[in-house]
Coordinates of N, CA and C in Angstrom, one line a residue:
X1 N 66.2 112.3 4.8 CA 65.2 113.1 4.4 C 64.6 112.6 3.1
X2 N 63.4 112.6 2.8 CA 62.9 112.1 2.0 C 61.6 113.5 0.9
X3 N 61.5 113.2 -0.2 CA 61.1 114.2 -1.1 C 60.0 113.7 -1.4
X4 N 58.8 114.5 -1.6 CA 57.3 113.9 -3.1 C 57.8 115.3 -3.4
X5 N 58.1 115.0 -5.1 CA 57.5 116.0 -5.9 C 56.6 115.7 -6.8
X6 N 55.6 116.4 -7.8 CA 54.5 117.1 -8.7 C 55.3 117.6 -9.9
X7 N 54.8 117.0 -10.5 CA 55.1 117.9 -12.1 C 53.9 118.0 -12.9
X8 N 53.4 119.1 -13.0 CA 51.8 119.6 -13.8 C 52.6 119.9 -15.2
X9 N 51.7 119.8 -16.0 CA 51.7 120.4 -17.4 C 50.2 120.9 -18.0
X10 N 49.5 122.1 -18.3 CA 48.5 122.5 -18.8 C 48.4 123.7 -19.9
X11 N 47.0 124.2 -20.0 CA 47.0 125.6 -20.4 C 47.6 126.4 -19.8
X12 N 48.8 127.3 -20.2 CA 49.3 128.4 -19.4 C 48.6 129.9 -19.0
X13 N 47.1 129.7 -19.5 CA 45.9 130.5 -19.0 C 45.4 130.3 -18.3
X14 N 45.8 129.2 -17.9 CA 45.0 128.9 -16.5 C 45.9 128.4 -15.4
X15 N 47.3 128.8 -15.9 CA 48.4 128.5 -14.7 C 48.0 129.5 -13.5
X16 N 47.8 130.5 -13.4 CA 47.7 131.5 -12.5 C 46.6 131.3 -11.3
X17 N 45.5 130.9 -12.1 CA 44.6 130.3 -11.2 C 44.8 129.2 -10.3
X18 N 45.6 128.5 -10.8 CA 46.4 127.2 -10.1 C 47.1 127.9 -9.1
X19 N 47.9 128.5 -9.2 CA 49.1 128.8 -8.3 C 47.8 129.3 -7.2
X20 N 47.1 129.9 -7.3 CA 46.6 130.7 -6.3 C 46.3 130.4 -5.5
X21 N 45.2 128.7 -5.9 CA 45.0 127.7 -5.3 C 46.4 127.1 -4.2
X22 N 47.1 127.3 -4.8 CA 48.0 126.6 -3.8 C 48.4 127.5 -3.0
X23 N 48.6 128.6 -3.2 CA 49.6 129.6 -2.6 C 48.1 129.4 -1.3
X24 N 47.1 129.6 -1.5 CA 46.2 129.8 -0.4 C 46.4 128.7 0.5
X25 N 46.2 127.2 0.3 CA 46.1 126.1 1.3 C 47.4 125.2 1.1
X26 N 48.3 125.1 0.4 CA 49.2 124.0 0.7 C 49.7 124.5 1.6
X27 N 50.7 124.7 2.3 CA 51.3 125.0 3.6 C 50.7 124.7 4.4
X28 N 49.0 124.9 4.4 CA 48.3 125.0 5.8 C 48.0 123.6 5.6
X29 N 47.9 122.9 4.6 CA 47.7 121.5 4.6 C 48.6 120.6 4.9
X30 N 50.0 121.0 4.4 CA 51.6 120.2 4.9 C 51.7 120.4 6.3
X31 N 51.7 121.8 6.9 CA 52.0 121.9 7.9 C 50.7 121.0 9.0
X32 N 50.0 120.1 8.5 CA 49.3 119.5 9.4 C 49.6 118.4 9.2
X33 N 50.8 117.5 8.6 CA 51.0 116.4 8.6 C 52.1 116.0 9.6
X34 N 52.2 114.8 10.1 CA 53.4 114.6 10.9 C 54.9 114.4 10.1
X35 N 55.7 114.9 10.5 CA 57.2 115.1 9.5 C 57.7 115.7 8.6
X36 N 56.6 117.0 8.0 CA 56.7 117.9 7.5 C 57.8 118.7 7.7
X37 N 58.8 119.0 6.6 CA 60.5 119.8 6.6 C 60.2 120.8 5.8
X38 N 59.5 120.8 5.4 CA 59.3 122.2 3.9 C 58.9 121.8 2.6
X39 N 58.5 123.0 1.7 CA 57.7 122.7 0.5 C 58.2 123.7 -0.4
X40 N 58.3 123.8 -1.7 CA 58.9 124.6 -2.8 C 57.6 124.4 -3.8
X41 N 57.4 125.6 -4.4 CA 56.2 125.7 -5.7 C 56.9 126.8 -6.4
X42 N 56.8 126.1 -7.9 CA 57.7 126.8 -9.0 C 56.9 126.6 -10.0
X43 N 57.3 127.6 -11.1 CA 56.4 127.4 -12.4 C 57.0 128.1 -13.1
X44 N 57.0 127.5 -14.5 CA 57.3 127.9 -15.5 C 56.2 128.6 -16.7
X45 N 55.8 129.8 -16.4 CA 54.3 130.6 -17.3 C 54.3 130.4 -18.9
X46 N 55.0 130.4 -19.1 CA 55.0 130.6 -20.4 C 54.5 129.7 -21.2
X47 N 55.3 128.3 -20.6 CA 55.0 126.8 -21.5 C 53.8 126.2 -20.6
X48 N 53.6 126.5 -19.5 CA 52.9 126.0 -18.6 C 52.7 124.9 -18.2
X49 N 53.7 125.2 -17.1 CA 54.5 124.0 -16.1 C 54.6 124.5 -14.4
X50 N 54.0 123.4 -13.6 CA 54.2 123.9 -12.0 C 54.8 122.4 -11.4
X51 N 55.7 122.7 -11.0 CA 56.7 121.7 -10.2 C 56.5 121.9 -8.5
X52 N 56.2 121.1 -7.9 CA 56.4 121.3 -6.6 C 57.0 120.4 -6.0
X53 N 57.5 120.2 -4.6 CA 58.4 119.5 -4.1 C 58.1 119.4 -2.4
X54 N 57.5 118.2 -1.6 CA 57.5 118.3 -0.1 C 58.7 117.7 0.5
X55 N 58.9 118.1 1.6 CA 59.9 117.5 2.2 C 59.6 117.0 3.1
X56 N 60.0 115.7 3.6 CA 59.9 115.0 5.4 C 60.7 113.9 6.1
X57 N 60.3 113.9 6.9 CA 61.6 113.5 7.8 C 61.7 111.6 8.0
X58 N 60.9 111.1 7.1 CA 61.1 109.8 6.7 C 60.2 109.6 5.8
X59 N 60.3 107.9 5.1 CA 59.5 107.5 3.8 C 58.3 107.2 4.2
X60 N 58.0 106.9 5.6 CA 56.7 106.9 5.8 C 56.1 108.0 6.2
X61 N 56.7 109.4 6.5 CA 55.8 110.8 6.7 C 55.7 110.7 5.3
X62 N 56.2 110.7 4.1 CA 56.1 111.1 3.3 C 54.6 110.3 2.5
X63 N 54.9 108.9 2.6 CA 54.2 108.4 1.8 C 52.7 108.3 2.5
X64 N 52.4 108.7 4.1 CA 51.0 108.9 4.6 C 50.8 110.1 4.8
X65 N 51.6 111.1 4.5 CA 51.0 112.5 4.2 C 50.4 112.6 2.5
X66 N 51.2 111.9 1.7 CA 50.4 111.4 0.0 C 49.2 110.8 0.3
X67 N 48.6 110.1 1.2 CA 47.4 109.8 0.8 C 46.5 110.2 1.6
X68 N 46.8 111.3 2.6 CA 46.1 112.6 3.0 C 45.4 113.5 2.2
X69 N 46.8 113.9 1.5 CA 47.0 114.8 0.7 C 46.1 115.0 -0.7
X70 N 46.4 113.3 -1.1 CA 46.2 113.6 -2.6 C 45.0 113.8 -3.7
X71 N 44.1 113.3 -3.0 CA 42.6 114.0 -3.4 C 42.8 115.7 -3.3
X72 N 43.1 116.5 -2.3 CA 42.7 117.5 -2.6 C 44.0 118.4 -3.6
X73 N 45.1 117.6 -3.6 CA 46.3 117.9 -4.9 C 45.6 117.8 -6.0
X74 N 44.7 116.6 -6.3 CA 44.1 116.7 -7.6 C 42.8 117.5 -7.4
X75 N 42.5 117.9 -6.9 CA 41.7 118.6 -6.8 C 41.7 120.1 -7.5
X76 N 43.3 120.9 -6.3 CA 43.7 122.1 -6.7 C 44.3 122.0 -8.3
X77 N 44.7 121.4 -8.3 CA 45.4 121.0 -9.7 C 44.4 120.7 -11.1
X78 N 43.2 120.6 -10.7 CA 41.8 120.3 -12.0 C 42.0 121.5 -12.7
X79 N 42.2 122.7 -12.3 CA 41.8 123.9 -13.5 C 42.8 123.8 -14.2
X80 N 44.3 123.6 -14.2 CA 45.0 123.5 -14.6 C 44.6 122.7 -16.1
X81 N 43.7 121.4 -16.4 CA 43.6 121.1 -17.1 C 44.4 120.1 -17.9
X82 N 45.6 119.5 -17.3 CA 46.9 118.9 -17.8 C 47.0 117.3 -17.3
X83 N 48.8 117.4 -17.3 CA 49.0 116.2 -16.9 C 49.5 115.9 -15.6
X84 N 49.7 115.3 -14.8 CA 50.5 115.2 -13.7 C 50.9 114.0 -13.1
X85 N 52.3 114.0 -12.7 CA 53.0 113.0 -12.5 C 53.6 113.4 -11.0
X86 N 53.5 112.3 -10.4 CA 54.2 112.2 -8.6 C 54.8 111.0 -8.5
X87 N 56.1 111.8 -7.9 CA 57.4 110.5 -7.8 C 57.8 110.9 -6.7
X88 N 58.4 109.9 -5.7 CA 59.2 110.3 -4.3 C 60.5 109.7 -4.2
X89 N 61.4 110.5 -3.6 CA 62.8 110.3 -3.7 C 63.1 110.4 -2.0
X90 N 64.3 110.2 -2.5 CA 65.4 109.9 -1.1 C 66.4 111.7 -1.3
X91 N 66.4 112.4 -0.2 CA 67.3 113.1 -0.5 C 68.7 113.1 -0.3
X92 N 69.5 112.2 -1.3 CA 71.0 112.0 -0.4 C 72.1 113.0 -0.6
X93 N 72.1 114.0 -0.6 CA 72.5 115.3 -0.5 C 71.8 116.3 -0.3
X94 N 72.0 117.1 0.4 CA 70.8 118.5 0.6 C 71.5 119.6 1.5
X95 N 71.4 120.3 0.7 CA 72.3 121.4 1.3 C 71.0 122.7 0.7
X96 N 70.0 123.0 1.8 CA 68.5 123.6 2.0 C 68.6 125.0 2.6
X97 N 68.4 126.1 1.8 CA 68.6 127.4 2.2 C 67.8 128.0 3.3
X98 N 68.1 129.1 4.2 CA 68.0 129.1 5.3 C 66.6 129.8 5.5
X99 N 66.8 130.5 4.4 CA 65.9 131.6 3.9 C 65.9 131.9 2.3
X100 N 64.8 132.5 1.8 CA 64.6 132.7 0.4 C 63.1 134.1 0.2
X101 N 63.9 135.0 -0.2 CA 62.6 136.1 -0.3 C 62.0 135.8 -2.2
X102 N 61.0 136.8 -2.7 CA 60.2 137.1 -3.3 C 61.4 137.2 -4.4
X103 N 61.3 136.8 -6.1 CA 62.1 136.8 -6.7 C 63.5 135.8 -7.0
X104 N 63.2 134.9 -6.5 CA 64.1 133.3 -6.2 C 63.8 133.0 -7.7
X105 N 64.4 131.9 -8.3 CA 64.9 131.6 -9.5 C 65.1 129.8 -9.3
X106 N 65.0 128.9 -9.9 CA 65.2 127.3 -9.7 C 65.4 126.7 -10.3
X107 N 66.9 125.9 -11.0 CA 67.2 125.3 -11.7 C 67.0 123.8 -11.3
X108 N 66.4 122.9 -12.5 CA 66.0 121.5 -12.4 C 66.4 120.7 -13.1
X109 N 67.6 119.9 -13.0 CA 68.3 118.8 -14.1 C 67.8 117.2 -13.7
X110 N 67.0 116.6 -14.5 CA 66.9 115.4 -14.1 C 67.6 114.2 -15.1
X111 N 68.2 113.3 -14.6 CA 69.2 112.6 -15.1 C 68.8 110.5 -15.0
X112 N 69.2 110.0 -15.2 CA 69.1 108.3 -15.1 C 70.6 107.8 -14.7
X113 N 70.9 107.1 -13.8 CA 71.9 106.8 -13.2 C 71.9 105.4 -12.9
X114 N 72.8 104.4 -12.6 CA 73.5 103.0 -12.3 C 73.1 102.9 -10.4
X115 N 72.5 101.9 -10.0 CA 72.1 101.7 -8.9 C 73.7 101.7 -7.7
X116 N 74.5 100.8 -8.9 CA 75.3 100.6 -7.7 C 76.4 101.9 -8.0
X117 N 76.1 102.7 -8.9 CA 77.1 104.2 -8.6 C 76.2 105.1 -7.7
X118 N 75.3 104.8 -6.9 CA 74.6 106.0 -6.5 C 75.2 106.6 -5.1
X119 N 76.0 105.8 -4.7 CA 77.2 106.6 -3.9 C 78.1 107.4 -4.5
X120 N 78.5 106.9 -5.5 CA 80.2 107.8 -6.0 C 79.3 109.1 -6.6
X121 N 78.1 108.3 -7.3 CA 77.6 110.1 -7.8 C 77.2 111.5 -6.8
X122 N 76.6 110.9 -5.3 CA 76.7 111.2 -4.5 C 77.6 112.3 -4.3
X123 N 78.9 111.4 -4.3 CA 80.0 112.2 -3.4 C 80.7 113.2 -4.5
X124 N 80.3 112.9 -6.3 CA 80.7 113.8 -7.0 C 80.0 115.0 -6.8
X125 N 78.6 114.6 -6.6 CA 77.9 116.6 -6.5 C 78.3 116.7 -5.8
X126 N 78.7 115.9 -4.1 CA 78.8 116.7 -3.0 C 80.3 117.4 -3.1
X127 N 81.3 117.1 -3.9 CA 82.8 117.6 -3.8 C 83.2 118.2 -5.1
X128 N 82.3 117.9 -5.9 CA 82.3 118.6 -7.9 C 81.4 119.5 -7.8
X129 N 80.4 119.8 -7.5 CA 79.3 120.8 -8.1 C 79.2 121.6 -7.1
X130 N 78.4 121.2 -5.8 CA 78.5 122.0 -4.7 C 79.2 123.0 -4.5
X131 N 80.8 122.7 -4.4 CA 81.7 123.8 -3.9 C 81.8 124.9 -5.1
X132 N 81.5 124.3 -6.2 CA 81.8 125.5 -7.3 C 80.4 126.4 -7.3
X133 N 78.8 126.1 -7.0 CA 78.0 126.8 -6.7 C 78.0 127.5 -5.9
X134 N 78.4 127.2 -4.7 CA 78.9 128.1 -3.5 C 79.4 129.2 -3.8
X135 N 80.3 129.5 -4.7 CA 80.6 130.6 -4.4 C 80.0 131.9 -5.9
X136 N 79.1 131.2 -6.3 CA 78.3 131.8 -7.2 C 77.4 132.9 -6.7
X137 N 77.1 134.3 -7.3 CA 76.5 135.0 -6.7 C 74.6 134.9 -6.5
X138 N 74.5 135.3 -5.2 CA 72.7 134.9 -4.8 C 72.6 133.2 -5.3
X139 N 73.4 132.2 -5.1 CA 73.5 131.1 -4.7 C 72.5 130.9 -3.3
X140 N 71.2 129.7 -3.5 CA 70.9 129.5 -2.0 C 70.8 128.3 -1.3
X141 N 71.2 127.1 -2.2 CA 71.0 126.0 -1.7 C 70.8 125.4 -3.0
X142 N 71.4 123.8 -2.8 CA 71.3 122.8 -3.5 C 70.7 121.3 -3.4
X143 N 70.1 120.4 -4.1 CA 69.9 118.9 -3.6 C 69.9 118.1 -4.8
X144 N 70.2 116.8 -4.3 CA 70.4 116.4 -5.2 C 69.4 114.7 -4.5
X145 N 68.3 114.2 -5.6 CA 67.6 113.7 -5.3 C 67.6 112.2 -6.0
X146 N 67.5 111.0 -5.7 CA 67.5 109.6 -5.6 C 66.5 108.7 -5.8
X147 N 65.8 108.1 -6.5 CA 65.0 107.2 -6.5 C 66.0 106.0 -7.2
X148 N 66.2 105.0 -5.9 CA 67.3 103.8 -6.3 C 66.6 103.0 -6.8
X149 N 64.9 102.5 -6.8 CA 64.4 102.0 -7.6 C 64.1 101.7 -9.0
X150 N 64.3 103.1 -9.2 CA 64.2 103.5 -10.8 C 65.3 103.6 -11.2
X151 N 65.9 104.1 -10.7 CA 67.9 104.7 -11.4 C 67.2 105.8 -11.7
X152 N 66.7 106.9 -11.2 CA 66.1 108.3 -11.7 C 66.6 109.0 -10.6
X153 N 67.3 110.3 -11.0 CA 67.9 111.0 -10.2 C 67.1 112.8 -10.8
X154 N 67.7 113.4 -9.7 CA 67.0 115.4 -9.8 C 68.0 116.2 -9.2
X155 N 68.7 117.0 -9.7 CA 69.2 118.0 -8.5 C 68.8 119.4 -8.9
X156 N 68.4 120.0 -7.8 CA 67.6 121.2 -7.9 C 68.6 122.2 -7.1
X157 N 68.8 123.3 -7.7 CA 69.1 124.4 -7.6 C 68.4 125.5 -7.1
X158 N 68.8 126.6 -6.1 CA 67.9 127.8 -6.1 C 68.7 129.2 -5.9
X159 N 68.3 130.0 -6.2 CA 68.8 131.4 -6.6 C 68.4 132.1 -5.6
X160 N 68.8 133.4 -5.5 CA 68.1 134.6 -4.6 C 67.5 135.4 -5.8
X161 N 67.9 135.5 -6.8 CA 67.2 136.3 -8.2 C 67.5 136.0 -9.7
X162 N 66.8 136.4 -10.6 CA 66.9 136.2 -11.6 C 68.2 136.7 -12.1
X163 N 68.9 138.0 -12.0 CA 70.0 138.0 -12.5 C 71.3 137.0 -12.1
X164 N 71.4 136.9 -10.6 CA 72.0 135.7 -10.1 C 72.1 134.7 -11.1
X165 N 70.6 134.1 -11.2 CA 70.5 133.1 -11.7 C 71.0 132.8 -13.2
X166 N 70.7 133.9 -14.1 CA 71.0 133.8 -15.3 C 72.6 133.6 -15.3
X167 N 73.3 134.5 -14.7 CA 74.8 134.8 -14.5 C 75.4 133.4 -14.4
X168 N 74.6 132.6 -13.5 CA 75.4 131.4 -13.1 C 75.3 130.0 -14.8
X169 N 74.6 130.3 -15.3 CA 74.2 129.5 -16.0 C 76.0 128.7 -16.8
X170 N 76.9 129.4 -16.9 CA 77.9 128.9 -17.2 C 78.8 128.2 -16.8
X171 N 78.6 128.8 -15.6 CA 79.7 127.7 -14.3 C 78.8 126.9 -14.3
X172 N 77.6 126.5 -13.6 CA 77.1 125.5 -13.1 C 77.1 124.5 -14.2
X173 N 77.4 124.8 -15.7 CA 77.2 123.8 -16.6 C 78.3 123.0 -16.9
X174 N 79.1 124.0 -16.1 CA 80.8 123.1 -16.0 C 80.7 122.6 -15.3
X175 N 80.1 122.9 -14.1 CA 79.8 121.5 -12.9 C 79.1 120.7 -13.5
X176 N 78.1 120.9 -14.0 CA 77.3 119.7 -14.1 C 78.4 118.6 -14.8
X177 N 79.0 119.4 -15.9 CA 79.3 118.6 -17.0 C 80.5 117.7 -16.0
X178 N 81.2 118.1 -15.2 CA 82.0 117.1 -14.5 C 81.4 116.5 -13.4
X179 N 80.5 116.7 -12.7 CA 79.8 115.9 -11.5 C 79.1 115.1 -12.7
X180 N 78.4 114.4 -13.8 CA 78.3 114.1 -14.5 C 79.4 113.0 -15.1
X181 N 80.3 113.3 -16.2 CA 81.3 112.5 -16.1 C 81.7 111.6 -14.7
X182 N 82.1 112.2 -13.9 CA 82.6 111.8 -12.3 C 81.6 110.1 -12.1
X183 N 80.2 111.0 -12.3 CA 79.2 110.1 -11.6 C 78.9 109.0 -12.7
X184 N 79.0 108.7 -14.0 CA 78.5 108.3 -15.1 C 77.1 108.1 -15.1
X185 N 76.8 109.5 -15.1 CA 75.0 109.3 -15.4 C 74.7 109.8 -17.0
X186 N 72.8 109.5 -17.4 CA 72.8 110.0 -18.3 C 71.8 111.0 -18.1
X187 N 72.0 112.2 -18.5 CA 71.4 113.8 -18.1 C 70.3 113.2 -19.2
X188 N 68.6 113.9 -18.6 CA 67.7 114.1 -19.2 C 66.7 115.0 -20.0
X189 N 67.4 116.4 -18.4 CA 66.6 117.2 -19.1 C 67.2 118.2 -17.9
X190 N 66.9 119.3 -18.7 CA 67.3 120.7 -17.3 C 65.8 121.9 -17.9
X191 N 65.7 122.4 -17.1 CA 64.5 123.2 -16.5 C 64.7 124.3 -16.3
X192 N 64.0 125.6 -16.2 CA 64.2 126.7 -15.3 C 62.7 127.1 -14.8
X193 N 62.2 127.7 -13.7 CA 61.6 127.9 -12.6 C 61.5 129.1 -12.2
X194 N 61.0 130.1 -11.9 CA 59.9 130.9 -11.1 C 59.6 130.1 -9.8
X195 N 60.2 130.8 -8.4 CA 60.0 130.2 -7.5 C 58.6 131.1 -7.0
X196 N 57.8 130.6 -7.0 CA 56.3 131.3 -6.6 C 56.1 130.8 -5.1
X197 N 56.5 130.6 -4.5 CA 56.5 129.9 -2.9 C 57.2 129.3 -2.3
X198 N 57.7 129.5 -1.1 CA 58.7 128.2 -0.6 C 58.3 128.8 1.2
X199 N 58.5 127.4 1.6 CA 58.2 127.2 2.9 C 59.2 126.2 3.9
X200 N 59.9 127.0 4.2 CA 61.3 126.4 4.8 C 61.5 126.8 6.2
X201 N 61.1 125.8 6.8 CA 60.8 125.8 8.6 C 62.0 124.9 8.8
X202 N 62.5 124.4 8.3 CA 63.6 123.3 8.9 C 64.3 123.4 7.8
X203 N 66.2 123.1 8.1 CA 67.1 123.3 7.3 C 68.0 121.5 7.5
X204 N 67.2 120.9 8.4 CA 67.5 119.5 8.8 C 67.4 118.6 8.0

């Protein structure tokens, strides 16, 4: 499975108007590409930030639905007024929730990692972090995202709610902090998210 995500940065007065934009036509625009798996839109209001994420079922749906796509991405994306950056990854873990209602929550750690550890780090989230989120409460799914090119790694988190979410913030920092060690990466940055949309037709 392969990933394009979006990272906007703007006025947060005019984040609202953005979202709306999307909330109206992305879906109906993903859902007309070939190998479309699902899409996540998140935003942070305050600092004003909207992260989004597609999903598809190889690097070539991915990378000819981007040049479908990407005029009218910058398009919806102009009121916002900011910056924006598009990167596509490999997803070599993904454990994709089945379902997700109104009030979801999204944690985003992005990290730099060693080409030839990108298995063992791999198998650290999949047997370090994973099982100890699992059993976290309104836990909904996890991934953990790959560009071997770069050595730039993502793993994204999702909640069923904000209290969930907040509660977990302790454990999961013990995971990180040993899927981390385990994997010898270097952590960049972590995130929190307002899931404003998610579109999850396939769990594949």
């Amino acid at each position: 499975m392969f990933v394009r995500t979006v990272y906007a940065t703007g006025d947060p007065a005019k984040l609202d108007r953005t979202l709306d934009g999307f909330r109206a036509e992305a879906v109906g625009l993903l859902t007309g590409q070939p190998g479309y798996r699902g899409y996540g839109l998140f935003a942070n209001r305050e600092l004003g930030i909207i992260t989004m994420g597609s999903w598809w079922e190889s690097r070539q749906a991915e990378q000819d639905s981007d040049a479908q796509l990407k005029q009218r991405r910058a398009e919806l994306l102009a009121p916002f007024d900011g910056t924006v950056t598009t990167d596509a990854w490999e997803a070599v873990v993904a454990e994709r929730p089945a379902q997700a209602g109104p009030g979801a929550w999204f944690r985003l750690t992005r990290f730099d990692f060693e080409r030839a550890g990108a298995g063992r780090l791999a198998d650290a989230f999949r047997t370090l972090a994973l099982p100890a989120m699992r059993q976290l409460d309104g836990f909904l799914g996890s991934s953990m995202l790959l560009n071997l090119e770069d050595e730039r790694g993502a793993v994204g988190g999702l909640f069923a709610d904000r209290a969930g979410f907040e509660a977990s913030r302790g454990t999961v920092a013990e995971a990180r902090s040993k899927a981390v060690a385990a994997g010898g990466v270097t952590l960049r940055s972590l995130e929190e998210f307002e899931a404003v949309l998610l579109d999850l037709p396939s769990r594949s």
